[in-house]
mmCIF file of C-alpha atoms in Angstrom:
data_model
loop_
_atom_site.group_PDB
_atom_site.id
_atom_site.type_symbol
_atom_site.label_atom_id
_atom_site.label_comp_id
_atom_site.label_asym_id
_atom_site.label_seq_id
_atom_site.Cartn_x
_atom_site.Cartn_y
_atom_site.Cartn_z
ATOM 1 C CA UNK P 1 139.395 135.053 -136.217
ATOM 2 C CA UNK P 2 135.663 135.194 -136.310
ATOM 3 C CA UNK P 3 135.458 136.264 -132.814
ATOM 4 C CA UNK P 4 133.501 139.669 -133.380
ATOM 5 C CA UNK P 5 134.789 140.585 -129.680
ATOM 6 C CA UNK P 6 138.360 139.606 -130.266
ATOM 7 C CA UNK P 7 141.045 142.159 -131.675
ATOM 8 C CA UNK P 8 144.637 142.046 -131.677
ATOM 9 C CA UNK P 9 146.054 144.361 -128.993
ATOM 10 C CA UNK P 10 149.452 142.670 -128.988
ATOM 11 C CA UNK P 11 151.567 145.584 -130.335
ATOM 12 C CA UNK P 12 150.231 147.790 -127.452
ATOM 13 C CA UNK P 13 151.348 145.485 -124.460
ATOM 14 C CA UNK P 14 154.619 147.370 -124.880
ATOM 15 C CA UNK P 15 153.051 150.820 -124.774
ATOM 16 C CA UNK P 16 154.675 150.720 -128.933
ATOM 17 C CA UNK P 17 151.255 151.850 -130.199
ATOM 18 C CA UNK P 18 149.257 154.792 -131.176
ATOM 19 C CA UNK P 19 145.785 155.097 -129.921
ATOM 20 C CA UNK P 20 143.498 153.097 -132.152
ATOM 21 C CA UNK P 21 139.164 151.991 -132.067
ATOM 22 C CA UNK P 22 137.717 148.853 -132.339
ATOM 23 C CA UNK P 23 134.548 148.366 -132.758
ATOM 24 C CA UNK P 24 131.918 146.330 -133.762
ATOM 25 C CA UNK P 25 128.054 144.363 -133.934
ATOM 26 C CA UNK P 26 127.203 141.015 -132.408
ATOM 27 C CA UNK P 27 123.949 139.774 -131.547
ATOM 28 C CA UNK P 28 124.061 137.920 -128.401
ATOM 29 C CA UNK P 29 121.836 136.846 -125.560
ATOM 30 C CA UNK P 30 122.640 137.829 -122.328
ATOM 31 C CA UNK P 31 119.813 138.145 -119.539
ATOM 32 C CA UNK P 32 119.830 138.804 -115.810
ATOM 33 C CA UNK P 33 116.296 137.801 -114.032
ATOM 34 C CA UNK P 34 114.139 140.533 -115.241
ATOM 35 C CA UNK P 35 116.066 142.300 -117.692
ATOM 36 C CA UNK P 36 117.365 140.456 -121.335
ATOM 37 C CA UNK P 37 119.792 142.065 -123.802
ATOM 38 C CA UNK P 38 117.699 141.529 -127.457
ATOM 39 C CA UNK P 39 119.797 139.551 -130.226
ATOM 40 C CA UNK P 40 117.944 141.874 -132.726
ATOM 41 C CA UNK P 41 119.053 144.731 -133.298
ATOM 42 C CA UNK P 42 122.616 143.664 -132.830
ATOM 43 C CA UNK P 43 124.662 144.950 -129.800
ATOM 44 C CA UNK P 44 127.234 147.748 -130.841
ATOM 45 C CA UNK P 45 130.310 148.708 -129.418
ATOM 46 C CA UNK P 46 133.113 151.346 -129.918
ATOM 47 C CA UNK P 47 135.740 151.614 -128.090
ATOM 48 C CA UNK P 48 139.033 153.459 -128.282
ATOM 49 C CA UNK P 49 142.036 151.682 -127.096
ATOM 50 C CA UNK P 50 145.512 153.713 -125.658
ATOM 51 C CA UNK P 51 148.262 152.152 -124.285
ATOM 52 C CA UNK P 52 149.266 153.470 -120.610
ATOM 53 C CA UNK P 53 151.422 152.083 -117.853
ATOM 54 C CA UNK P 54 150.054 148.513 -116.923
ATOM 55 C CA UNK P 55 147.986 147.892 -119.582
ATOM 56 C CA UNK P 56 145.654 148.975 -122.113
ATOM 57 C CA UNK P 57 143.350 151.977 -121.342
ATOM 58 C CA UNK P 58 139.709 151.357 -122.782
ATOM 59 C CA UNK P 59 136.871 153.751 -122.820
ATOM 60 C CA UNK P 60 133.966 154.106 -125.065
ATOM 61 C CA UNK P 61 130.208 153.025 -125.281
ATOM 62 C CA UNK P 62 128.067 149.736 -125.900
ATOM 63 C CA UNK P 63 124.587 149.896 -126.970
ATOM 64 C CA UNK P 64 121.953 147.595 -127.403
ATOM 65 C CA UNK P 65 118.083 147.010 -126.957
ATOM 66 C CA UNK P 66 116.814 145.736 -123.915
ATOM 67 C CA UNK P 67 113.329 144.063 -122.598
ATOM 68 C CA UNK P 68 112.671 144.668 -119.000
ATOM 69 C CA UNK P 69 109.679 142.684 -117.238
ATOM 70 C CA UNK P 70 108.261 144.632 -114.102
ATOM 71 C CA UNK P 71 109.126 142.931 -111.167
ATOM 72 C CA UNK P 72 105.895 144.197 -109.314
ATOM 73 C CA UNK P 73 102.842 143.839 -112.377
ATOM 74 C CA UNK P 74 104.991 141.859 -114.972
ATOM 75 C CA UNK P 75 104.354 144.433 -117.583
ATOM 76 C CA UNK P 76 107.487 144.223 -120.585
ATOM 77 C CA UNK P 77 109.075 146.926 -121.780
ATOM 78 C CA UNK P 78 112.065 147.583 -124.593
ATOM 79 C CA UNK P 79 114.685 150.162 -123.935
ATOM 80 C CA UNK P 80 117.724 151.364 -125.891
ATOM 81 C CA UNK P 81 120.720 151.361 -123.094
ATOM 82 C CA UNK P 82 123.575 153.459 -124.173
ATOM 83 C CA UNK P 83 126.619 152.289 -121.730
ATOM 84 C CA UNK P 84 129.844 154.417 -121.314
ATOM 85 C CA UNK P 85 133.196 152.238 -120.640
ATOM 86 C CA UNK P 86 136.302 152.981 -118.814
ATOM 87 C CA UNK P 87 138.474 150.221 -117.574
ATOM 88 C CA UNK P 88 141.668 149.168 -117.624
ATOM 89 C CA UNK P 89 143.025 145.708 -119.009
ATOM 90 C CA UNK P 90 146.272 144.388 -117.335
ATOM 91 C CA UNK P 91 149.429 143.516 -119.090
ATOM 92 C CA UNK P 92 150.786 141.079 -117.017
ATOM 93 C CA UNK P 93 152.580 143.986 -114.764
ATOM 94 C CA UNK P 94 153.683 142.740 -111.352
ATOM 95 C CA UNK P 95 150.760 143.223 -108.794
ATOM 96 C CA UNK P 96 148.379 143.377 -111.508
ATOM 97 C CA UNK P 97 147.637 139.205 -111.073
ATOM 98 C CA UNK P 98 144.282 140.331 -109.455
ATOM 99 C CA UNK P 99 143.096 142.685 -112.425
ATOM 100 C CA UNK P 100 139.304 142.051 -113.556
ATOM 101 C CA UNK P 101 140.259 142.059 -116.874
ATOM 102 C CA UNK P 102 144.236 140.734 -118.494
ATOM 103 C CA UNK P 103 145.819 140.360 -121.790
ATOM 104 C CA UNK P 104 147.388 136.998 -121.789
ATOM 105 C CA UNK P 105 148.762 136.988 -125.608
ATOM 106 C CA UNK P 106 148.401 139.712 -128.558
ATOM 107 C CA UNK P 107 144.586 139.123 -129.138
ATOM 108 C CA UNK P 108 141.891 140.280 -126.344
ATOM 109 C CA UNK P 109 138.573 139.376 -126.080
ATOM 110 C CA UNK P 110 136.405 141.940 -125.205
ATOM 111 C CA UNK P 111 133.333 140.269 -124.454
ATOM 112 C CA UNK P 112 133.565 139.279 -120.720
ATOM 113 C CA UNK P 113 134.179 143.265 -120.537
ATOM 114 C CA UNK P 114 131.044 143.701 -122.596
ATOM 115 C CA UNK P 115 128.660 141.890 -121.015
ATOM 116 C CA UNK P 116 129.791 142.819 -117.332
ATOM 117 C CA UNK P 117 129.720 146.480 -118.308
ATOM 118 C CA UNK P 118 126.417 146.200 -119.708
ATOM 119 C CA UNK P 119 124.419 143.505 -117.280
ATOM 120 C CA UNK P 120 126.024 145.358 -114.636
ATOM 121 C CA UNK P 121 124.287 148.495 -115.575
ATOM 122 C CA UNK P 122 120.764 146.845 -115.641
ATOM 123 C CA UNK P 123 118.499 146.928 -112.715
ATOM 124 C CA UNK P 124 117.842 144.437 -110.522
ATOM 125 C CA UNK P 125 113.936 145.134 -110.136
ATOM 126 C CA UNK P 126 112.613 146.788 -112.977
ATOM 127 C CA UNK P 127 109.885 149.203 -112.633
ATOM 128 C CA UNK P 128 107.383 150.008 -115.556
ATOM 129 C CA UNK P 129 106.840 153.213 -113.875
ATOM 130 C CA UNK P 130 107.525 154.558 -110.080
ATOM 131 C CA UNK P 131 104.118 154.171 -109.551
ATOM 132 C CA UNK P 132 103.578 150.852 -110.383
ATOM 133 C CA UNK P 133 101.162 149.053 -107.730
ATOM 134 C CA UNK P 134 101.680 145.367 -109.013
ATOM 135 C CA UNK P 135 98.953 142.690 -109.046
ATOM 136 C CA UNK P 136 96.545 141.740 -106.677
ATOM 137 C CA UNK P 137 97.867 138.086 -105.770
ATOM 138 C CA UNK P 138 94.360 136.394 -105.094
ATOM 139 C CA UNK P 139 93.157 137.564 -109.090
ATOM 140 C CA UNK P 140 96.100 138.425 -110.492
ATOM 141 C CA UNK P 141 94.548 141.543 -112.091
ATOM 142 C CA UNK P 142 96.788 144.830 -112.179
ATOM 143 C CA UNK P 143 96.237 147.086 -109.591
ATOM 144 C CA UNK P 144 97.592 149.811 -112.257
ATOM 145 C CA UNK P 145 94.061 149.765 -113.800
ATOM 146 C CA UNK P 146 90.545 150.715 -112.943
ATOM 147 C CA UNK P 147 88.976 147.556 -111.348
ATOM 148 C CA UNK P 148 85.583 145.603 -112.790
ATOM 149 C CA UNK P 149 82.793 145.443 -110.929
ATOM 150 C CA UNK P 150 83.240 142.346 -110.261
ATOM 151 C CA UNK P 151 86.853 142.736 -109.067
ATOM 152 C CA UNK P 152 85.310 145.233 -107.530
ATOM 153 C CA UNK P 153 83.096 143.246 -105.452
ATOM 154 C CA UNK P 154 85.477 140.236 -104.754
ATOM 155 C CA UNK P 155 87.720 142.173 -102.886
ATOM 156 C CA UNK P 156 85.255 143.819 -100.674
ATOM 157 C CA UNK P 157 85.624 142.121 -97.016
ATOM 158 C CA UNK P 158 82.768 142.041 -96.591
ATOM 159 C CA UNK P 159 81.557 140.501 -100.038
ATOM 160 C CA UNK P 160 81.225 136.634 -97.787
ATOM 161 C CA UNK P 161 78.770 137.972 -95.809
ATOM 162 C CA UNK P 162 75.744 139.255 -98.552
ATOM 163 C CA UNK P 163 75.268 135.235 -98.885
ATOM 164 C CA UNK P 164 74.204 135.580 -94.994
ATOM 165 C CA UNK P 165 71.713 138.388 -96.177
ATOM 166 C CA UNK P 166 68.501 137.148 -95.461
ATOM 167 C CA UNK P 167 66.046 138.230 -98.288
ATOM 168 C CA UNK P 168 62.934 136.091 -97.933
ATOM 169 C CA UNK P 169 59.999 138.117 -96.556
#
């Protein structure tokens, strides 16, 4: 099994099975618009595994380094998310066809409950900062700094009309 997500869990389908962790380090490249999980440093995960009624209780934390790109001035940024984990994977218990996550043999992958847990976490529209004013779309200069004087000029409305000036004498 090479599988760094996969773990057999078969023994605890039953509810036969002390409470044991898995864990482990992947890299991996997962990425929602804005926001991509880095392959360096590797992605860890712990969790701790109990068997209850239905299925296999899992709680624990995933961690892994992040680079967000502001969705209003395109500024990138690296993070270290820490995400906690509770969920539940089925064991095939009647009414539990629906379950977002099932054990269908004695080894479970956990990465489809990685990566949901994690991307799901991640904003949608990153934000360097609250603050953050975004670009100017004619120049594409940041509003989030102090303007040249050019910049300065071109965005004056009335900077069209000084070639009207009339400055013979």
């Amino acid at each position: 099994m090479n599988n760094p997500f996969a773990f057999h869990v078969g023994d605890m389908r039953h509810g036969r099975s002390e409470p044991r962790t898995v864990a482990g380090q992947v890299s991996v490249d997962w990425h929602v618009e804005l926001s991509q999980v880095k392959p360096q440093p590797p992605l860890t995960f712990e969790f701790e595994l109990s068997a209850v009624i239905g299925g296999i209780a899992v709680s624990g934390e995933i961690e892994a380094t992040v680079t967000h790109r502001c969705h209003r001035c395109l500024a990138e940024w690296e993070e270290s998310v820490v995400r906690n984990v509770a969920q539940l994977i089925a064991t095939g218990v009647e009414g539990e066809e629906d379950a977002d996550y099932a054990l269908d043999g004695d080894v479970y992958d956990f990465e489809s409950l990685a990566r949901d847990e994690l991307l799901l976490d991640l904003p949608i529209a990153p934000l360097c900062r609250p603050d953050c004013e975004g670009l100017v779309a004619a120049t594409g200069s940041d509003l989030n700094t102090e303007p040249s004087e050019d910049e300065r000029a071109a965005s004056s409305p009335f900077s069209v009309l000084k070639d009207l000036l009339d400055t013979g004498d």
